Coordinates of C-alpha atoms in Angstrom, one line a residue:
Chain G
X1 CA -4.0 26.9 32.5
X2 CA -7.4 28.5 32.6
X3 CA -10.5 26.5 33.7
X4 CA -13.3 26.3 31.2
X5 CA -16.3 28.3 32.4
X6 CA -18.4 25.2 31.7
X7 CA -16.7 23.6 34.7
X8 CA -17.9 26.4 37.0
X9 CA -21.5 26.0 35.7
X10 CA -21.2 22.3 36.2
X11 CA -20.1 22.9 39.8
X12 CA -23.1 25.1 40.4
X13 CA -25.3 22.5 38.9
X14 CA -24.0 19.6 41.0
X15 CA -24.0 21.6 44.2
X16 CA -27.6 22.7 43.5
X17 CA -28.7 19.1 43.1
X18 CA -27.4 18.5 46.6
X19 CA -29.1 21.6 47.9
X20 CA -32.3 20.4 46.3
X21 CA -31.9 17.0 47.7
X22 CA -31.6 18.2 51.3
X23 CA -34.1 21.0 51.0
X24 CA -36.8 18.8 49.4
X25 CA -36.4 16.1 52.1
X26 CA -37.2 18.7 54.7
X27 CA -40.4 19.5 53.0
X28 CA -43.3 18.2 55.0
X29 CA -45.3 15.5 53.1
X30 CA -48.5 17.4 53.6
X31 CA -47.1 20.1 51.4
X32 CA -46.0 17.9 48.5
X33 CA -48.7 19.1 46.2
X34 CA -47.8 22.8 46.7
X35 CA -44.1 21.7 46.3
X36 CA -45.0 20.4 42.8
X37 CA -46.9 23.5 41.8
X38 CA -44.2 25.8 43.0
X39 CA -41.3 23.9 41.4
X40 CA -43.4 24.1 38.3
X41 CA -43.6 27.9 38.6
X42 CA -39.9 28.3 39.3
X43 CA -38.8 26.1 36.5
X44 CA -40.6 28.5 34.2
X45 CA -37.6 30.9 34.8
X46 CA -36.9 29.4 31.4
X47 CA -38.8 32.6 30.3
X48 CA -35.4 34.3 30.6
X49 CA -34.2 32.3 27.6
X50 CA -37.5 32.9 25.8
X51 CA -37.1 36.7 26.2
X52 CA -33.6 36.6 24.8
X53 CA -34.8 34.5 21.9
X54 CA -37.7 36.8 21.2
X55 CA -35.7 40.1 21.4
X56 CA -32.7 38.8 19.6
X57 CA -32.0 40.0 16.1
X58 CA -34.8 42.4 15.8
X59 CA -32.7 44.7 13.7
X60 CA -35.2 44.8 10.8
X61 CA -38.2 42.8 11.8
X62 CA -39.5 41.8 15.2
X63 CA -40.9 38.6 14.0
X64 CA -38.7 36.0 12.3
X65 CA -38.8 32.2 12.6
X66 CA -36.4 32.2 15.5
X67 CA -38.0 35.0 17.5
X68 CA -41.6 33.7 17.0
X69 CA -40.5 30.5 18.9
X70 CA -39.2 32.9 21.6
X71 CA -42.5 34.7 21.8
X72 CA -44.5 31.5 22.0
X73 CA -42.2 30.2 24.7
X74 CA -42.8 33.5 26.6
X75 CA -46.5 33.0 26.5
X76 CA -46.2 29.4 27.7
X77 CA -43.8 30.2 30.5
X78 CA -46.0 33.1 31.6
X79 CA -49.0 30.9 31.9
X80 CA -46.9 28.7 34.2
X81 CA -45.4 31.4 36.2
X82 CA -48.6 33.2 37.0
X83 CA -50.7 30.0 37.2
X84 CA -48.1 28.2 39.3
X85 CA -47.4 30.8 41.9
X86 CA -51.1 31.8 42.2
X87 CA -52.4 28.3 42.6
X88 CA -49.6 27.6 45.2
X89 CA -50.6 30.7 47.1
X90 CA -54.3 29.6 46.9
X91 CA -53.4 26.2 48.3
X92 CA -51.1 27.4 51.0
X93 CA -53.8 29.9 52.2
X94 CA -56.0 26.9 53.0
X95 CA -53.6 25.2 55.4
X96 CA -54.8 26.3 58.8
X97 CA -54.0 25.3 62.3
X98 CA -56.6 24.1 64.8
X99 CA -58.4 27.0 66.4
X100 CA -57.2 27.6 70.0
X101 CA -60.7 28.2 71.2
X102 CA -61.6 24.5 71.4
Chain O
X1 CA -27.8 47.9 29.7
X2 CA -26.1 46.3 32.7
X3 CA -22.8 44.4 32.6
X4 CA -22.8 40.6 32.2
X5 CA -21.1 40.2 35.6
X6 CA -23.8 42.3 37.4
X7 CA -26.6 40.4 35.7
X8 CA -24.9 37.1 36.6
X9 CA -25.0 38.2 40.3
X10 CA -28.7 39.0 40.1
X11 CA -29.4 35.6 38.5
X12 CA -27.5 34.0 41.4
X13 CA -29.7 36.0 43.8
X14 CA -32.9 34.8 42.1
X15 CA -31.5 31.2 42.3
X16 CA -31.0 31.6 46.0
X17 CA -34.5 33.0 46.4
X18 CA -35.9 29.9 44.6
X19 CA -34.0 27.7 47.1
X20 CA -35.6 29.7 49.9
X21 CA -39.0 29.2 48.3
X22 CA -38.6 25.5 48.6
X23 CA -37.1 25.7 52.0
X24 CA -40.3 27.6 53.2
X25 CA -42.3 24.5 52.4
X26 CA -40.8 22.7 55.4
X27 CA -43.8 23.9 57.5
X28 CA -47.1 25.4 56.6
X29 CA -46.4 28.5 58.7
X30 CA -43.3 29.5 56.6
X31 CA -44.7 28.3 53.3
X32 CA -46.5 31.4 52.3
X33 CA -43.5 33.5 52.9
X34 CA -41.5 31.0 50.8
X35 CA -43.9 31.4 47.9
X36 CA -43.3 35.2 48.1
X37 CA -39.5 34.6 47.8
X38 CA -40.2 32.5 44.7
X39 CA -42.2 35.3 43.2
X40 CA -39.5 37.8 44.0
X41 CA -36.9 35.6 42.5
X42 CA -38.9 35.4 39.3
X43 CA -39.4 39.2 39.1
X44 CA -35.6 39.7 39.6
X45 CA -34.7 37.2 36.9
X46 CA -37.1 38.7 34.3
X47 CA -36.2 42.3 35.1
X48 CA -32.5 41.6 34.9
X49 CA -33.0 39.9 31.5
X50 CA -34.7 43.0 30.2
X51 CA -32.0 45.2 31.5
X52 CA -29.1 43.1 30.2
X53 CA -30.6 43.1 26.7
X54 CA -31.2 46.8 27.1
X55 CA -33.5 47.1 24.1
X56 CA -36.8 48.7 24.9
X57 CA -38.0 49.1 21.3
X58 CA -41.2 47.8 19.8
X59 CA -40.0 44.2 20.4
X60 CA -40.1 44.9 24.1
X61 CA -43.7 45.9 23.9
X62 CA -44.6 42.6 22.2
X63 CA -42.7 40.7 24.9
X64 CA -44.8 42.5 27.6
X65 CA -48.0 41.7 25.6
X66 CA -47.1 38.0 25.4
X67 CA -46.3 37.9 29.2
X68 CA -49.6 39.6 30.0
X69 CA -51.6 37.3 27.7
X70 CA -50.0 34.2 29.1
X71 CA -50.1 35.6 32.6
X72 CA -53.8 36.3 32.5
X73 CA -54.6 32.8 31.1
X74 CA -52.5 31.3 34.0
X75 CA -54.1 33.5 36.6
X76 CA -57.5 32.6 35.3
X77 CA -56.8 28.9 35.5
X78 CA -55.2 29.2 38.9
X79 CA -58.3 30.9 40.4
X80 CA -60.9 28.7 38.6
X81 CA -59.4 25.2 39.0
X82 CA -61.1 23.0 41.6
X83 CA -58.7 21.5 44.2
X84 CA -59.7 18.0 43.1
X85 CA -58.3 18.7 39.7
X86 CA -54.8 19.6 41.0
X87 CA -53.1 16.5 39.5
X88 CA -54.4 17.4 36.0
X89 CA -53.4 21.0 36.5
X90 CA -49.8 20.1 37.5
X91 CA -49.5 17.7 34.6
X92 CA -50.8 20.4 32.2
X93 CA -48.3 22.9 33.6
X94 CA -45.4 20.4 33.2
X95 CA -46.3 20.0 29.5
X96 CA -46.0 23.8 29.1
X97 CA -42.5 24.0 30.7
X98 CA -41.5 21.1 28.4
X99 CA -42.8 22.8 25.3
X100 CA -41.3 26.2 26.3
X101 CA -37.9 24.4 26.7
X102 CA -38.3 23.0 23.2
X103 CA -39.1 26.4 21.7
X104 CA -36.2 28.1 23.3
X105 CA -33.9 25.3 22.1
X106 CA -35.3 25.7 18.5
X107 CA -34.9 29.4 18.7
X108 CA -31.3 29.1 19.9
X109 CA -30.6 26.5 17.1
X110 CA -32.0 28.7 14.4
X111 CA -30.4 31.9 15.6
X112 CA -27.3 31.0 17.7
X113 CA -25.7 34.4 17.1
X114 CA -28.1 36.1 19.4
X115 CA -27.3 33.7 22.2
X116 CA -23.6 34.0 21.5
X117 CA -23.3 30.3 20.6
X118 CA -21.6 30.6 17.2
X119 CA -23.2 30.9 13.8
X120 CA -25.9 28.7 12.1
X121 CA -24.3 25.5 10.9
X122 CA -21.3 26.2 13.1
X123 CA -22.6 26.1 16.7
X124 CA -20.2 25.4 19.5
X125 CA -20.1 21.7 20.2
X126 CA -20.8 22.0 23.9
X127 CA -23.7 24.3 23.4
X128 CA -25.1 22.0 20.7
X129 CA -25.0 19.0 23.0
X130 CA -26.7 21.1 25.8
X131 CA -29.5 22.4 23.6
X132 CA -30.1 18.9 22.1
X133 CA -30.5 17.4 25.6
X134 CA -32.7 20.4 26.7
X135 CA -34.8 20.0 23.6
X136 CA -35.1 16.2 23.8
X137 CA -36.0 16.2 27.5
X138 CA -38.4 19.1 27.0
X139 CA -40.1 17.2 24.2
X140 CA -40.4 14.1 26.4
X141 CA -41.8 16.1 29.2
X142 CA -44.3 17.8 26.9
X143 CA -45.8 14.7 25.3
X144 CA -45.5 12.6 28.5
X145 CA -47.4 15.2 30.5
X146 CA -50.1 15.5 27.8
X147 CA -50.8 11.8 28.1
X148 CA -50.7 12.0 31.9
X149 CA -53.1 14.9 31.7
X150 CA -55.5 13.1 29.4
X151 CA -55.4 10.0 31.7
X152 CA -56.1 12.1 34.8
X153 CA -58.8 14.0 33.1
X154 CA -60.5 10.8 32.1
X155 CA -60.4 11.7 28.4
X156 CA -58.1 8.7 27.9
X157 CA -58.7 5.5 29.8
X158 CA -56.6 5.2 33.0
X159 CA -55.9 1.6 32.3
X160 CA -52.4 0.7 31.0
X161 CA -52.0 0.4 27.2
X162 CA -49.6 -2.4 26.5
X163 CA -48.6 -4.1 23.3
X164 CA -46.1 -6.7 22.2
X165 CA -42.5 -5.4 21.7
X166 CA -43.3 -2.2 23.6
X167 CA -40.1 -2.2 25.6
X168 CA -38.0 -3.2 22.6
X169 CA -39.5 -0.3 20.6
X170 CA -38.8 2.2 23.4
X171 CA -35.3 1.0 23.8
X172 CA -34.7 1.4 20.0
X173 CA -36.1 4.9 20.1
X174 CA -34.0 5.9 23.1
X175 CA -30.8 4.6 21.5
X176 CA -31.7 6.4 18.3
X177 CA -32.1 9.7 20.2
X178 CA -28.5 9.3 21.4
X179 CA -27.3 8.4 17.8
X180 CA -29.1 11.4 16.4
X181 CA -27.6 13.8 18.9
X182 CA -24.2 12.4 18.0
X183 CA -24.8 12.8 14.3
X184 CA -26.3 16.3 14.9
X185 CA -23.1 17.3 16.6
X186 CA -20.9 16.2 13.7
X187 CA -23.1 17.5 10.8
X188 CA -25.1 20.4 12.4
X189 CA -27.9 19.4 10.1
X190 CA -31.3 21.2 10.6
X191 CA -33.2 18.1 9.6
X192 CA -31.6 16.0 12.3
X193 CA -32.5 18.6 14.9
X194 CA -36.2 18.4 13.8
X195 CA -36.0 14.7 13.8
X196 CA -34.6 14.6 17.3
X197 CA -37.5 16.7 18.5
X198 CA -40.1 14.6 16.7
X199 CA -38.9 11.3 18.1
X200 CA -38.5 12.7 21.5
X201 CA -42.2 13.7 21.4
X202 CA -42.9 10.1 20.3
X203 CA -41.0 8.5 23.1
X204 CA -42.6 10.7 25.8
X205 CA -45.9 9.5 24.5
X206 CA -44.9 5.8 24.4
X207 CA -43.3 5.9 27.8
X208 CA -46.5 7.0 29.6
X209 CA -49.3 5.1 27.9
X210 CA -48.5 1.7 29.6
X211 CA -48.7 3.3 33.0
X212 CA -52.0 2.9 34.9
X213 CA -54.0 5.5 36.7
X214 CA -53.0 4.8 40.3
X215 CA -49.4 5.0 39.3
X216 CA -49.9 8.6 38.3
X217 CA -48.3 10.0 41.5
X218 CA -45.0 8.5 40.3
X219 CA -45.5 9.7 36.7
X220 CA -46.3 13.3 37.7
X221 CA -43.3 13.4 40.0
X222 CA -41.1 12.0 37.3
X223 CA -42.3 14.5 34.7
X224 CA -41.7 17.2 37.4
X225 CA -38.2 16.0 37.5
X226 CA -37.8 15.9 33.7
X227 CA -39.1 19.5 33.4
X228 CA -36.3 20.5 35.8
X229 CA -33.6 18.7 33.8
X230 CA -34.9 20.3 30.6
X231 CA -34.6 23.7 32.2
X232 CA -31.1 22.9 33.4
X233 CA -30.1 21.8 29.9
X234 CA -31.3 25.1 28.5
X235 CA -29.6 26.9 31.4
X236 CA -26.3 25.5 30.3
X237 CA -26.9 26.6 26.8
X238 CA -27.7 30.1 27.9
X239 CA -25.0 30.1 30.5
X240 CA -27.6 31.3 33.0
X241 CA -27.1 30.5 36.7
X242 CA -30.7 31.1 37.7
X243 CA -31.8 28.4 35.2
X244 CA -29.1 26.0 36.1
X245 CA -29.9 26.3 39.9
X246 CA -33.6 26.0 39.4
X247 CA -33.3 23.1 37.0
X248 CA -31.2 21.2 39.5
X249 CA -33.6 22.0 42.3
X250 CA -36.7 21.0 40.4
X251 CA -35.0 17.9 38.9
X252 CA -34.0 16.6 42.3
X253 CA -37.3 17.5 43.9
X254 CA -39.2 15.5 41.3
X255 CA -36.8 12.6 41.7
X256 CA -37.2 12.5 45.5
X257 CA -41.0 12.6 45.1
X258 CA -40.9 9.8 42.7
X259 CA -38.8 7.8 45.1
X260 CA -41.2 8.5 48.0
X261 CA -44.1 7.4 45.9
X262 CA -42.4 4.2 44.7
X263 CA -41.5 3.4 48.3
X264 CA -45.1 4.0 49.3
X265 CA -46.1 1.2 46.9
X266 CA -43.1 -0.9 47.7
X267 CA -42.3 -1.0 44.0
X268 CA -39.1 -0.2 42.2
X269 CA -39.0 2.8 39.9
X270 CA -38.4 0.6 36.9
X271 CA -41.3 -1.6 37.8
X272 CA -43.6 1.5 37.6
X273 CA -42.0 2.9 34.5
X274 CA -42.2 -0.4 32.6
X275 CA -45.9 -0.2 33.3
X276 CA -48.7 -2.6 32.8
X277 CA -49.4 -2.9 36.6
X278 CA -52.9 -4.0 37.3
X279 CA -53.5 -5.4 33.8
X280 CA -52.3 -8.9 34.5
X281 CA -54.4 -12.0 34.1
X282 CA -54.0 -13.7 37.5
X283 CA -55.5 -10.7 39.2
X284 CA -58.9 -11.5 37.7
X285 CA -58.7 -15.1 38.9
X286 CA -58.1 -13.8 42.3
X287 CA -61.3 -11.9 42.1
X288 CA -63.5 -14.8 41.2
X289 CA -62.2 -17.0 44.0
X290 CA -63.2 -14.6 46.6
X291 CA -66.6 -13.5 45.4
X292 CA -68.5 -15.9 47.6
X293 CA -67.1 -14.7 51.0
X294 CA -69.7 -13.2 53.3
X295 CA -69.6 -9.5 54.1
X296 CA -71.5 -7.4 56.5
X297 CA -73.1 -4.4 55.1
X298 CA -74.8 -1.6 56.8
X299 CA -76.5 1.7 56.3
X300 CA -75.9 5.3 57.5
X301 CA -77.9 4.7 60.6
X302 CA -75.6 1.8 61.7
X303 CA -72.5 3.8 61.0
X304 CA -73.8 6.8 62.9
X305 CA -74.6 4.5 65.9
X306 CA -71.1 3.1 65.9
X307 CA -69.4 6.4 65.7
X308 CA -71.6 8.1 68.3
X309 CA -70.5 5.5 70.8
X310 CA -66.9 5.7 69.9
X311 CA -64.4 7.9 71.8
X312 CA -61.9 8.1 68.9
X313 CA -62.3 7.9 65.2
X314 CA -59.6 7.7 62.5
X315 CA -60.6 8.8 59.0
X316 CA -58.7 7.2 56.1
X317 CA -59.4 9.1 52.9
X318 CA -58.4 8.0 49.4
X319 CA -58.8 8.8 45.7
X320 CA -62.5 7.9 45.9
X321 CA -63.1 10.8 48.2
X322 CA -61.6 13.2 45.6
X323 CA -63.8 11.6 42.8
X324 CA -66.9 12.0 44.9
X325 CA -65.9 15.5 46.0
X326 CA -66.8 14.3 49.5
X327 CA -64.2 16.3 51.5
X328 CA -66.6 19.0 52.6
X329 CA -69.3 16.6 53.6
X330 CA -66.7 14.7 55.5
X331 CA -65.6 17.8 57.4
X332 CA -69.2 18.4 58.4
X333 CA -69.5 14.9 59.7
X334 CA -66.3 15.3 61.7
X335 CA -67.5 18.6 63.1
X336 CA -70.6 16.8 64.4
X337 CA -68.5 14.1 65.9
X338 CA -66.3 16.6 67.6
X339 CA -69.3 18.3 69.1
X340 CA -70.0 14.9 70.8
X341 CA -66.5 15.0 72.2
X342 CA -65.2 12.3 69.9
X343 CA -61.5 12.6 69.0
X344 CA -61.0 12.5 65.3
X345 CA -57.8 12.3 63.3
X346 CA -57.0 11.7 59.7
X347 CA -54.5 9.1 58.4
X348 CA -53.0 9.7 55.0
X349 CA -51.1 7.1 53.0
X350 CA -48.2 8.4 50.9
X351 CA -49.8 7.2 47.7
X352 CA -53.4 8.1 48.5
X353 CA -54.8 10.1 45.6
X354 CA -53.3 10.8 42.2
X355 CA -50.4 13.0 43.2
X356 CA -48.1 13.5 46.2
X357 CA -50.0 15.3 49.0
X358 CA -53.3 15.2 47.1
X359 CA -55.4 14.3 50.1
X360 CA -53.8 16.9 52.3
X361 CA -54.7 19.7 49.9
X362 CA -58.3 18.4 49.7
X363 CA -58.7 18.3 53.5
X364 CA -57.1 21.7 53.8
X365 CA -59.6 23.0 51.3
X366 CA -62.4 21.6 53.4
X367 CA -60.9 23.6 56.4
X368 CA -59.5 20.6 58.2
X369 CA -56.7 21.9 60.4
X370 CA -53.4 20.4 59.2
X371 CA -52.5 19.3 62.8
X372 CA -55.3 16.8 62.7
X373 CA -53.9 15.2 59.6
X374 CA -51.2 12.5 60.1
X375 CA -48.8 10.6 57.8
X376 CA -48.7 6.8 57.9
X377 CA -45.7 6.4 60.2
X378 CA -47.1 9.0 62.7
X379 CA -50.5 7.4 63.1
X380 CA -50.2 3.7 62.3
X381 CA -49.8 2.7 66.0
X382 CA -52.9 4.5 67.0
X383 CA -55.3 2.3 65.0
X384 CA -55.1 -0.4 67.8
X385 CA -56.4 2.1 70.3
X386 CA -59.0 3.7 68.1
X387 CA -62.7 2.7 68.2
X388 CA -63.7 3.3 64.6
X389 CA -61.7 3.6 61.4
X390 CA -63.7 5.3 58.7
X391 CA -62.3 4.4 55.3
X392 CA -63.6 6.7 52.6
X393 CA -62.4 6.1 49.0
X394 CA -59.2 4.3 49.9
X395 CA -58.7 0.6 49.2
X396 CA -55.4 -1.0 48.5
X397 CA -53.6 1.1 51.1
X398 CA -55.6 -0.6 53.8
X399 CA -55.3 -4.2 52.6
X400 CA -53.8 -6.4 55.3
X401 CA -52.8 -8.9 52.6
X402 CA -49.7 -6.7 52.0
X403 CA -48.5 -7.8 55.4
X404 CA -49.5 -11.5 55.4
X405 CA -49.5 -12.9 51.9
X406 CA -46.1 -13.1 50.1
X407 CA -47.9 -14.1 46.9
X408 CA -49.8 -10.9 46.7
X409 CA -48.6 -8.3 44.2
X410 CA -48.8 -5.7 46.9
X411 CA -46.9 -7.7 49.5
X412 CA -44.5 -5.6 51.4
X413 CA -46.2 -2.3 50.6
X414 CA -46.6 -0.2 53.7
X415 CA -50.3 -0.2 54.6
X416 CA -52.4 1.5 57.3
X417 CA -53.2 -1.0 60.1
X418 CA -56.9 -0.3 59.8
X419 CA -57.9 -3.8 60.7
X420 CA -56.6 -3.3 64.2
X421 CA -59.4 -0.9 65.0
X422 CA -62.3 -2.1 67.1
X423 CA -64.6 -1.6 64.1
X424 CA -64.0 -0.5 60.6
X425 CA -66.5 1.4 58.4
X426 CA -65.7 1.0 54.8
X427 CA -67.5 3.4 52.4
X428 CA -67.3 2.0 48.9
X429 CA -69.6 1.7 45.9
X430 CA -69.2 -2.0 45.4
X431 CA -67.0 -4.9 46.4
X432 CA -64.8 -4.5 43.3
X433 CA -61.1 -4.8 43.8
X434 CA -58.9 -1.7 43.9
X435 CA -56.3 -0.6 41.4
X436 CA -53.9 -3.5 42.2
X437 CA -56.7 -5.8 41.0
X438 CA -56.7 -7.8 44.2
X439 CA -59.4 -8.4 46.7
X440 CA -59.2 -6.5 50.0
X441 CA -59.3 -8.9 53.0
X442 CA -60.5 -6.1 55.1
X443 CA -64.0 -6.4 53.5
X444 CA -64.5 -9.8 55.1
X445 CA -63.3 -9.2 58.6
X446 CA -65.6 -9.7 61.5
X447 CA -65.4 -6.1 62.6
X448 CA -65.8 -4.5 59.2
X449 CA -69.1 -2.9 58.2
X450 CA -69.4 -2.2 54.5
X451 CA -71.3 1.0 53.5
X452 CA -72.2 0.6 49.9
X453 CA -72.9 4.1 48.6
X454 CA -71.4 7.1 47.0
X455 CA -68.9 8.6 49.4
X456 CA -70.4 12.0 49.5
X457 CA -74.0 10.8 49.9
X458 CA -73.1 8.3 52.6
X459 CA -71.2 10.9 54.6
X460 CA -74.1 13.3 54.4
X461 CA -76.5 10.6 55.5
X462 CA -74.4 9.7 58.5
X463 CA -74.2 13.3 59.6
X464 CA -78.0 13.5 59.5
X465 CA -78.2 10.4 61.7
X466 CA -75.6 11.5 64.3

């Protein structure tokens, strides 16, 4: 009997939760704010779904009810992706070690 | 057009890159590289999506336009936002992820053919459940984050909004969400789907209004977690590995942060979520009883004298420092102290500020080297050996009552042992109690000198007097 592909996805999901658990515990507390902004940026990979939604069924017209929601989602996710990664970069650039000269 | 298998492999790669992005944050040295991994993962995911659709017609142009418009708005915000406003920014960004999840779910519901999920009115059962969950959690994330944003921004009062029957109402709504999803699956009705989204928006709103300002670190982390679960829900609908992996990562990340924040306050997650903390009556009684006790207050000159004669100083920053934007003035004061060969370190309580790690970012912004900044467990034993503790904008996290008085609402909360220092300088605008609504015993200790002033102004004055 064949295994439903859903089970495979569920396995990936569960294992990823465990990976997330161990990886996040190893994040140093001083970087918890950048952690939040970068998780914010990567969760916007939902843009993948938005692009499919926007480009689907454009046989006659580009904009129909369903694709308009896709386009809006693209814009929202794009704000997050650019904003999230850039603000993280900006924050991380500020973390400096003590100068050795002292 | 690339094959489904090939694109699945690329999505997997981008998922792995996202894991590496988080892994990089284990130390500041590797963190910048980690962020680049994240960006690379995103580029791969988006590119593969375009290639697998393989349609570069006029629709594609519009997609690029929308990405560029959204992207420039995001980039603009990222460069302009002051570091003190980071909690608001993150809350705002969470709301966008939530809304994007809702939109994708709506789109998939209206046009399931393009997602390979069946036909309208006859969507595969599993997919329908997945998209309903994605939409509901996304909607909760959206409206909850909006409230958190308004509270953090000060547009809405930070004090908890409680009313009779609140918990009962929330419970009814949550149950009805489950019932609607069940009915939706059996009838596939459009109206039910819209109703589901509408009441999910409502519950997100209701869940956050009773939670007070200083509990925001938990709320933001929790909404972070929700945004991840919403993304994972959509990931299952779209059968997309990158989304599933990312959703799980973000979901568990937010959950862990919420746990750390709750532990920092010695409160259970449910206690925070049920809300209303700091709005109780007995706290105001507490205040009145103690108003008569004597305090020693001083000026910048006294503070400068104390610090000049110290050999080690520990700085305890809190939310008040962020409000007064005093981090740069503080750094200047510390620079002067260091010139006088005084050892300075910073002690950060896990829940100082309005989001996890908030104080660390502000200090980093003011060019404080991160190896002078310590977490509670690392530094708590050092207070006994330090000459001066300089408390700036923190309050409840220094209250010794948490160790001594089992009646106190904050009893058992881990606190910084500030009172063990030879002398304590407490910068505060007034004697008013902190968020927990209880008086701080530290104010009345023999060795405490209260400095009643705006944090920034006081710090600047001390620097002048050093």
